[in-house]
Short mmCIF file of C-alpha atoms in Angstrom, two decimals:
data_model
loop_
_atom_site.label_atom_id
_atom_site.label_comp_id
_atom_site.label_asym_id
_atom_site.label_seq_id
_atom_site.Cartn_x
_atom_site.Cartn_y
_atom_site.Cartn_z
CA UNK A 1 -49.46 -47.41 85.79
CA UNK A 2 -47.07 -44.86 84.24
CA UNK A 3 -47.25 -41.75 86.40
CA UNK A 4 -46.67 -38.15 84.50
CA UNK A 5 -45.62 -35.15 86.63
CA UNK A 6 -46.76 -31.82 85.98
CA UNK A 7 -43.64 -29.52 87.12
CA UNK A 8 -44.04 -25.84 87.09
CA UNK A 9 -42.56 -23.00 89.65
CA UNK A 10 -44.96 -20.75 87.11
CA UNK A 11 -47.84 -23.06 86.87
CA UNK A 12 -50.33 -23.52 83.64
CA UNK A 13 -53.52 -21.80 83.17
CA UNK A 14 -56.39 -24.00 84.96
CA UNK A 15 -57.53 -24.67 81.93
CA UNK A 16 -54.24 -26.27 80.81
CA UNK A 17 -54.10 -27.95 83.50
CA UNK A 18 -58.09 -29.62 82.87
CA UNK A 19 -57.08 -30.59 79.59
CA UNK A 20 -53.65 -32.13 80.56
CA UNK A 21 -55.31 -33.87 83.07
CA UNK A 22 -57.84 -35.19 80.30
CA UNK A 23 -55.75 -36.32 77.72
CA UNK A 24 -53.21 -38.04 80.33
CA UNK A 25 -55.88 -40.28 82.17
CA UNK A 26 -57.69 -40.62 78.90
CA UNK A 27 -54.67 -42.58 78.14
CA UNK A 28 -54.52 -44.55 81.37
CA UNK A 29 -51.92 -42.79 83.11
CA UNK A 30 -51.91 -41.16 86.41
CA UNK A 31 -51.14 -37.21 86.48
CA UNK A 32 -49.15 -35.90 89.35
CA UNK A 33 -48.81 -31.95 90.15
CA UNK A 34 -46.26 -30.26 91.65
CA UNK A 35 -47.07 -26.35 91.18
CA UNK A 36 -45.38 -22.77 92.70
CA UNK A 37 -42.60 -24.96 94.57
CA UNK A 38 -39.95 -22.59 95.83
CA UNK A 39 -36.92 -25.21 96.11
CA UNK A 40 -35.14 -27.34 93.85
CA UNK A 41 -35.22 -29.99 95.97
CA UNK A 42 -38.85 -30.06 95.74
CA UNK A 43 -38.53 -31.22 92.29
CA UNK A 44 -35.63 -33.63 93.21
CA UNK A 45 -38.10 -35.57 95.49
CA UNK A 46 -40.86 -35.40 93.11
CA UNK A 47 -39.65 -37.11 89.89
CA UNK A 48 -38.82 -40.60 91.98
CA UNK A 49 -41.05 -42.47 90.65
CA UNK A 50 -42.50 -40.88 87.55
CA UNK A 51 -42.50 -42.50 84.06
CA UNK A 52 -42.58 -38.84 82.22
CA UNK A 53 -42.15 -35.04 83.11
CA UNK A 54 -43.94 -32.14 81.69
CA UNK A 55 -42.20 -28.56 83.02
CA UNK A 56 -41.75 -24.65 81.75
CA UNK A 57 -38.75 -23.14 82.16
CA UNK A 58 -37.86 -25.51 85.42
CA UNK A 59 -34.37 -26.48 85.30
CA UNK A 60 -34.05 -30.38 84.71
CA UNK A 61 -30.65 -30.17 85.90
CA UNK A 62 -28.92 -33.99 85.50
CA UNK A 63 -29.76 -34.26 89.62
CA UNK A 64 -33.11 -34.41 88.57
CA UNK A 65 -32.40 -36.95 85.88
CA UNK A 66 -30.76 -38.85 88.23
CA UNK A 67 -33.10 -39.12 90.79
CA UNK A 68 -35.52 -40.08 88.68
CA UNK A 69 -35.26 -44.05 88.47
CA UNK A 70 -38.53 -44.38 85.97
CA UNK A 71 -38.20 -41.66 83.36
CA UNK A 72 -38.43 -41.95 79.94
CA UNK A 73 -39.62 -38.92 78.49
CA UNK A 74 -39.26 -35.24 79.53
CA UNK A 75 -41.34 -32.31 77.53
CA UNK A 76 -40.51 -28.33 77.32
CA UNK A 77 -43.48 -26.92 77.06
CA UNK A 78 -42.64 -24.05 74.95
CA UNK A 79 -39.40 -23.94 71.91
CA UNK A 80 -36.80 -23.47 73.64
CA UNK A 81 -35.06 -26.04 75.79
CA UNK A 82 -31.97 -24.81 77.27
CA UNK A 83 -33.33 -25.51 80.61
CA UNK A 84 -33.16 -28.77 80.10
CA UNK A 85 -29.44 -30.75 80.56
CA UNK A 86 -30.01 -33.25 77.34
CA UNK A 87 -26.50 -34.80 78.12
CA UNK A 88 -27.98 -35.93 81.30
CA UNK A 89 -31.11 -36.93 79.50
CA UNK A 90 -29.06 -38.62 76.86
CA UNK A 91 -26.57 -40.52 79.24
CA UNK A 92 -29.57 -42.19 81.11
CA UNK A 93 -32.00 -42.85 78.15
CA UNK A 94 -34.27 -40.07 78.66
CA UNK A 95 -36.28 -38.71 75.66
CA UNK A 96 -36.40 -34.68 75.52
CA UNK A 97 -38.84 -32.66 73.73
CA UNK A 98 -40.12 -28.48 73.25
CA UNK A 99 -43.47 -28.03 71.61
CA UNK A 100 -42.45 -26.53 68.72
CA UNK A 101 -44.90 -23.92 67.85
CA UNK A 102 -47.37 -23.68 70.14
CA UNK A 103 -46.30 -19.86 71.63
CA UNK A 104 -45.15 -18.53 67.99
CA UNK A 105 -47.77 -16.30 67.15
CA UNK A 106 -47.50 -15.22 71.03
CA UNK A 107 -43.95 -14.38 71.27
CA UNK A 108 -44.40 -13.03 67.63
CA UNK A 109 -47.24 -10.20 68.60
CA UNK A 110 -45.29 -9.36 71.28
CA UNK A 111 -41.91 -8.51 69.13
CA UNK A 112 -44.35 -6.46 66.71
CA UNK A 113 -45.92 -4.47 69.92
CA UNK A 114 -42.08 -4.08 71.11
CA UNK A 115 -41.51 -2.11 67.59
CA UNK A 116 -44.50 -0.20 67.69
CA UNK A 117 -43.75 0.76 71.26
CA UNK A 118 -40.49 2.13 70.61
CA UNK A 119 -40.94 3.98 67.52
CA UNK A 120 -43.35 5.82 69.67
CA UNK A 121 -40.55 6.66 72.13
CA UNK A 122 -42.63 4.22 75.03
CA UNK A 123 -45.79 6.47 74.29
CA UNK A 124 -44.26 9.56 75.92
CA UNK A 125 -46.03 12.55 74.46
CA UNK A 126 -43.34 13.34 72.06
CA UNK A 127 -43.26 12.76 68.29
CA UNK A 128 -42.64 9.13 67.35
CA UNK A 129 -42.30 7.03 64.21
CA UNK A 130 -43.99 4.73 62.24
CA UNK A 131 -43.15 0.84 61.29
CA UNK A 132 -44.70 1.05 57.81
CA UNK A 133 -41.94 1.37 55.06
CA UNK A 134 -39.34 0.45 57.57
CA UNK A 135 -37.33 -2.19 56.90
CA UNK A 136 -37.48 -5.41 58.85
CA UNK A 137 -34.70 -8.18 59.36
CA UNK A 138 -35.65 -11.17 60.75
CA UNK A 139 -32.47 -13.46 62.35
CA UNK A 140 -33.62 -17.26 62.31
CA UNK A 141 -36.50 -17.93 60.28
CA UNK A 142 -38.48 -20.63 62.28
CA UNK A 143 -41.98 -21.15 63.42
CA UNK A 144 -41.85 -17.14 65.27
CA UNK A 145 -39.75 -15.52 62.52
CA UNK A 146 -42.59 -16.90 60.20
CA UNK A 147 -44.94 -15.01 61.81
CA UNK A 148 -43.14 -11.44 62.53
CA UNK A 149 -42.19 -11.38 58.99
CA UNK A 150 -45.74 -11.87 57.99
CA UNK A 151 -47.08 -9.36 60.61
CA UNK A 152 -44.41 -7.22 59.42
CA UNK A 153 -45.42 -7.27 55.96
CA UNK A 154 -49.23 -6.67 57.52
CA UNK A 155 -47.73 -3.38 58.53
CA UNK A 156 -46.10 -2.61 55.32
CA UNK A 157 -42.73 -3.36 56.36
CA UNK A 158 -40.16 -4.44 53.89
CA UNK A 159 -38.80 -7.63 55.30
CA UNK A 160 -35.73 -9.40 55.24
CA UNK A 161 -34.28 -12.83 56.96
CA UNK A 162 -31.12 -14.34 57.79
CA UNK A 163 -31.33 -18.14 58.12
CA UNK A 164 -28.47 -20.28 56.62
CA UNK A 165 -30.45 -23.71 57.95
CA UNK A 166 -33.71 -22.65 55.73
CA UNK A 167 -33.51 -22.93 51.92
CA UNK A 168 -34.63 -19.45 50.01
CA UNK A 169 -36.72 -20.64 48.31
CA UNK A 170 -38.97 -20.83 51.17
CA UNK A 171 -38.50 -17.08 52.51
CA UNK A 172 -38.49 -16.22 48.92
CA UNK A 173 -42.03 -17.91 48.46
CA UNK A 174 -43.15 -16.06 52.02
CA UNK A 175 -42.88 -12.44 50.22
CA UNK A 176 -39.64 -12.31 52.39
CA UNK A 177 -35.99 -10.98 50.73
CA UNK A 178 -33.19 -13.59 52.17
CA UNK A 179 -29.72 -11.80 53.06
CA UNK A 180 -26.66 -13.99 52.15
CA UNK A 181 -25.14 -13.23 55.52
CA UNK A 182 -26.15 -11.66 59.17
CA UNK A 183 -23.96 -8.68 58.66
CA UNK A 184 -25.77 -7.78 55.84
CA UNK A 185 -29.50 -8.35 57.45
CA UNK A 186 -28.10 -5.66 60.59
CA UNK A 187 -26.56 -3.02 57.95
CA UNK A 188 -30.05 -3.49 55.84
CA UNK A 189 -32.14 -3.34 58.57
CA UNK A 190 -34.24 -0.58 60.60
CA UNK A 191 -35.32 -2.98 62.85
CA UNK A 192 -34.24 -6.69 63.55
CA UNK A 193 -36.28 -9.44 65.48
CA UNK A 194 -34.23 -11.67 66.73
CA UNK A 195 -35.14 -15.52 67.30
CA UNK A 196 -31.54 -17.38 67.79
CA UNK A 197 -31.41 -20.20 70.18
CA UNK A 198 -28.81 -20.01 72.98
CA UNK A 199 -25.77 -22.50 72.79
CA UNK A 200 -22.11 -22.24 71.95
CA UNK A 201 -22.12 -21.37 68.92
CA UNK A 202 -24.59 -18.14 69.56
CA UNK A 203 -23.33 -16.77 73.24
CA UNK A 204 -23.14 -12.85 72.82
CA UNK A 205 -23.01 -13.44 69.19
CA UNK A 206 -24.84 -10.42 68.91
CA UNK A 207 -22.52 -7.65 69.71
CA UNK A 208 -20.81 -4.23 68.58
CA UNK A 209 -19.86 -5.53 65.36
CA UNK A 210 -22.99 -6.40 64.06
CA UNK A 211 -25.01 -3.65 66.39
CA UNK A 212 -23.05 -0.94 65.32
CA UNK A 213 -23.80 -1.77 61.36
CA UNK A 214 -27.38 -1.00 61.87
CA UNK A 215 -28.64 2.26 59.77
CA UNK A 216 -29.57 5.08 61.93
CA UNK A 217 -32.65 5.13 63.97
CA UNK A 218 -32.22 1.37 64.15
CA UNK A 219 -34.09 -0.74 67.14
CA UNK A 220 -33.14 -4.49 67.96
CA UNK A 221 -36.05 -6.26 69.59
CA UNK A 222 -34.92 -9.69 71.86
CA UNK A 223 -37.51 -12.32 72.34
CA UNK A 224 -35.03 -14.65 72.24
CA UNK A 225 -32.67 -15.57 75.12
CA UNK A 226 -30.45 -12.75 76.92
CA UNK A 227 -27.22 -15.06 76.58
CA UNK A 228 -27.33 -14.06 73.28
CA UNK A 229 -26.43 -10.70 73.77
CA UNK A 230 -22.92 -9.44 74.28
CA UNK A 231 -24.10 -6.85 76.74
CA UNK A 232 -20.87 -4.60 76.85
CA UNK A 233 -20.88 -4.38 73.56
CA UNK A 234 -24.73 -3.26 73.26
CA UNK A 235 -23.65 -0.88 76.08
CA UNK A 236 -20.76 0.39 73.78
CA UNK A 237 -23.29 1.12 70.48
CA UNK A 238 -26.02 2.78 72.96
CA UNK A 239 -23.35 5.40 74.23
CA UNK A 240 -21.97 6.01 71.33
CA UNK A 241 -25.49 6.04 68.99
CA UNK A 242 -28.66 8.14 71.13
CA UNK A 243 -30.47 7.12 67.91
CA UNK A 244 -29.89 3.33 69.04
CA UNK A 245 -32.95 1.50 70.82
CA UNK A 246 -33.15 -1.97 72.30
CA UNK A 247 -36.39 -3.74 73.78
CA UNK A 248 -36.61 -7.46 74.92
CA UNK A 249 -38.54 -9.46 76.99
CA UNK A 250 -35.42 -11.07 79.38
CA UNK A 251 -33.73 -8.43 81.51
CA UNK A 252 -30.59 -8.26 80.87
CA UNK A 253 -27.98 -8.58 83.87
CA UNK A 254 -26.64 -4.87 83.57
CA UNK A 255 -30.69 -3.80 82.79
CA UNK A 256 -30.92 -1.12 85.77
CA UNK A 257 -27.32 0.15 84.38
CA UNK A 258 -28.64 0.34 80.60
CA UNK A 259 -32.21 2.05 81.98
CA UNK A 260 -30.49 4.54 84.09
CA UNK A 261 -27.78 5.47 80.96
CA UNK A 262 -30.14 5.69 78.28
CA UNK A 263 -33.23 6.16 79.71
CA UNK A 264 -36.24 5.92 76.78
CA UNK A 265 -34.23 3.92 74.49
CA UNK A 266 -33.95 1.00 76.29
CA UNK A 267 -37.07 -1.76 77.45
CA UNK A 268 -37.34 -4.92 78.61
CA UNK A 269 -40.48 -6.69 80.45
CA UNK A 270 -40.15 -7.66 84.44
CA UNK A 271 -40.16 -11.42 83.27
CA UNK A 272 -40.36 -13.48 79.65
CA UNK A 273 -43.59 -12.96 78.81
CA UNK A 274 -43.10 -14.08 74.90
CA UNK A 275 -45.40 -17.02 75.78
CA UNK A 276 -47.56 -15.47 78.34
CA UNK A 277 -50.58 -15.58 76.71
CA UNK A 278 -53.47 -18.28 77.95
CA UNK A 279 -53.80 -19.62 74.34
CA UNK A 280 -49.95 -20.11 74.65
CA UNK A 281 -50.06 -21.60 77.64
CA UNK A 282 -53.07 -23.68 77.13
CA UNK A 283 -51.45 -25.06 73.48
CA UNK A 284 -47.86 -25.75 74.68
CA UNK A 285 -49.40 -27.59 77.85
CA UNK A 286 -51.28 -29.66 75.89
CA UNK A 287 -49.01 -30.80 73.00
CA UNK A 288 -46.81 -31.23 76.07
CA UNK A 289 -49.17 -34.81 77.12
CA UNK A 290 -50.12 -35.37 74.13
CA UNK A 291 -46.36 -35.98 72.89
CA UNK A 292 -45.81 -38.13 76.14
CA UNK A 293 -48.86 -40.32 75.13
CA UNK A 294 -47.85 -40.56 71.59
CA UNK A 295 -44.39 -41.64 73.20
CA UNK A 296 -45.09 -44.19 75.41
CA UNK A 297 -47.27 -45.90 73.47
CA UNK A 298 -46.18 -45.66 70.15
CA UNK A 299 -42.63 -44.64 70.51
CA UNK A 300 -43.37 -41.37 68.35
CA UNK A 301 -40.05 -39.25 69.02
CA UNK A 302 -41.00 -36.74 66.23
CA UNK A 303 -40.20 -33.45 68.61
CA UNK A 304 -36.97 -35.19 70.14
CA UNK A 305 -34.00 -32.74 70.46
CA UNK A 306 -31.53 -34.91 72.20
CA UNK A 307 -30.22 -38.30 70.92
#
């Protein structure tokens, strides 16, 4: 009987969990559960003998690949899927998947709330600003850009995106002005969402250069991935700009050095929390099995992001 392990040091809303359960022995398979482990190793011994792996941000590291003699398949629930080694995956025949989708409009609120929240100075009693007429730049116009520029717009934003990989045509048809490059979406922009994945070619891409173009009063909000931050250089523009403001929801590594420097201009949430909603966590965890199902027995690969 194939055997699919739930994984998850952060586990899934009951309810996830239920209908996980459902649609896996539904199927025929047997569901396995390994929740709130505190140890790596844990993990290690777990996957030994399962046929497919469902997991959050859990690292499947290429130990894990390895010790796992049966697997096939391996789903993110959630976009991004840097917490997964796909070399590993790839070198041992191991399909990887995200769930495109399922936490955009949660990850997209939240980057709206983030702007609201600073232009009202973190709802100190103090004079703020308003969103509307502000001009919003969206970097990487997928599934959770979609949505922000759309909310954004809601607001009566003006709204911009950068996304060389999406044809404008399509941001042209969303209401949405496309920039012809990213230095002109941060010298446009009041505010920028950003929504990069994290690899090479994107590592503290985001730095003084492109920071310091911003007009004045600017905010960048980072639901994104932290890696993509050069943090000395966001240090560098928050010195030398006290109309600069920066909210995310990953904590950057010099985060008690930022809050204690520029106190009131500078946010970030205790954990991610983009996807911490229970209809996010309930949708992601349930594409999650029903893209292993659709996998094993019909060899459906349509959400595969290694090769």
């Amino acid at each position: 009987m194939t055997k699919v392990l739930v994984a998850t040091e952060k586990p899934f809303a009951k309810a996830a969990v239920d209908g996980i359960r459902k649609i896996v022995e539904e199927a025929g398979f047997e569901l396995a559960l390994l929740e709130k482990y505190t140890d790596h190793n844990d993990l290690i011994k777990a996957v030994a003998d399962v046929d497919a792996l469902i997991v959050r941000s859990d690292k499947v590291t290429k130990e894990v690949v390895d010790a796992a003699k049966n697997l096939k398949i391996v789903v993110r629930a959630g976009a991004g899927y840097d917490n997964l080694d796909l070399a590993a995956c790839s070198a041992k025949g191991v399909v990887a998947m995200n769930t495109p989708g399922q936490n955009s409009n949660a990850v997209a609120e939240l980057a709206i709330g983030m702007m609201i929240y600073m232009a009202r100075n973190q709802f100190q009693p103090v004079s703020g600003t308003e969103i509307a007429g502000k001009k919003l730049g969206i970097h990487a116009y997928g599934n959770v850009g979609k949505l922000v520029a759309k909310y954004g717009k809601g607001f009566g934003m003006e709204v911009f995106a950068f996304d060389p990989f999406v044809d404008k045509a399509v941001i042209e048809n969303d209401g949405v002005k496309p920039v012809g490059s990213i230095e002109e979406l941060y010298s446009t922009c009041d505010y920028v969402s950003l929504h990069i994945p994290a690899n090479e070619k994107t590592k503290k891409s985001i730095g003084y250069d492109l920071l310091s173009k911003m007009p004045q009063g600017a905010t960048l909000v980072n639901t994104a991935r932290k890696e993509v931050i050069d943090e000395d250089g966001l240090k560098k523009v928050l010195e030398e700009r006290p109309d600069f403001k920066y909210a995310t929801d990953i904590m950057a590594d010099c985060h008690s050095e930022l809050v204690e420097k520029f106190q009131g201009r500078v946010f970030a949430t205790p954990k991610k929390m983009g996807a911490q909603t229970k209809e996010a966590n309930v949708n992601a965890g349930l594409a999650a099995a029903r893209q292993i199902v659709a996998y094993i027995k019909n060899g459906d690969t349509t959400f595969q992001v290694n090769k």
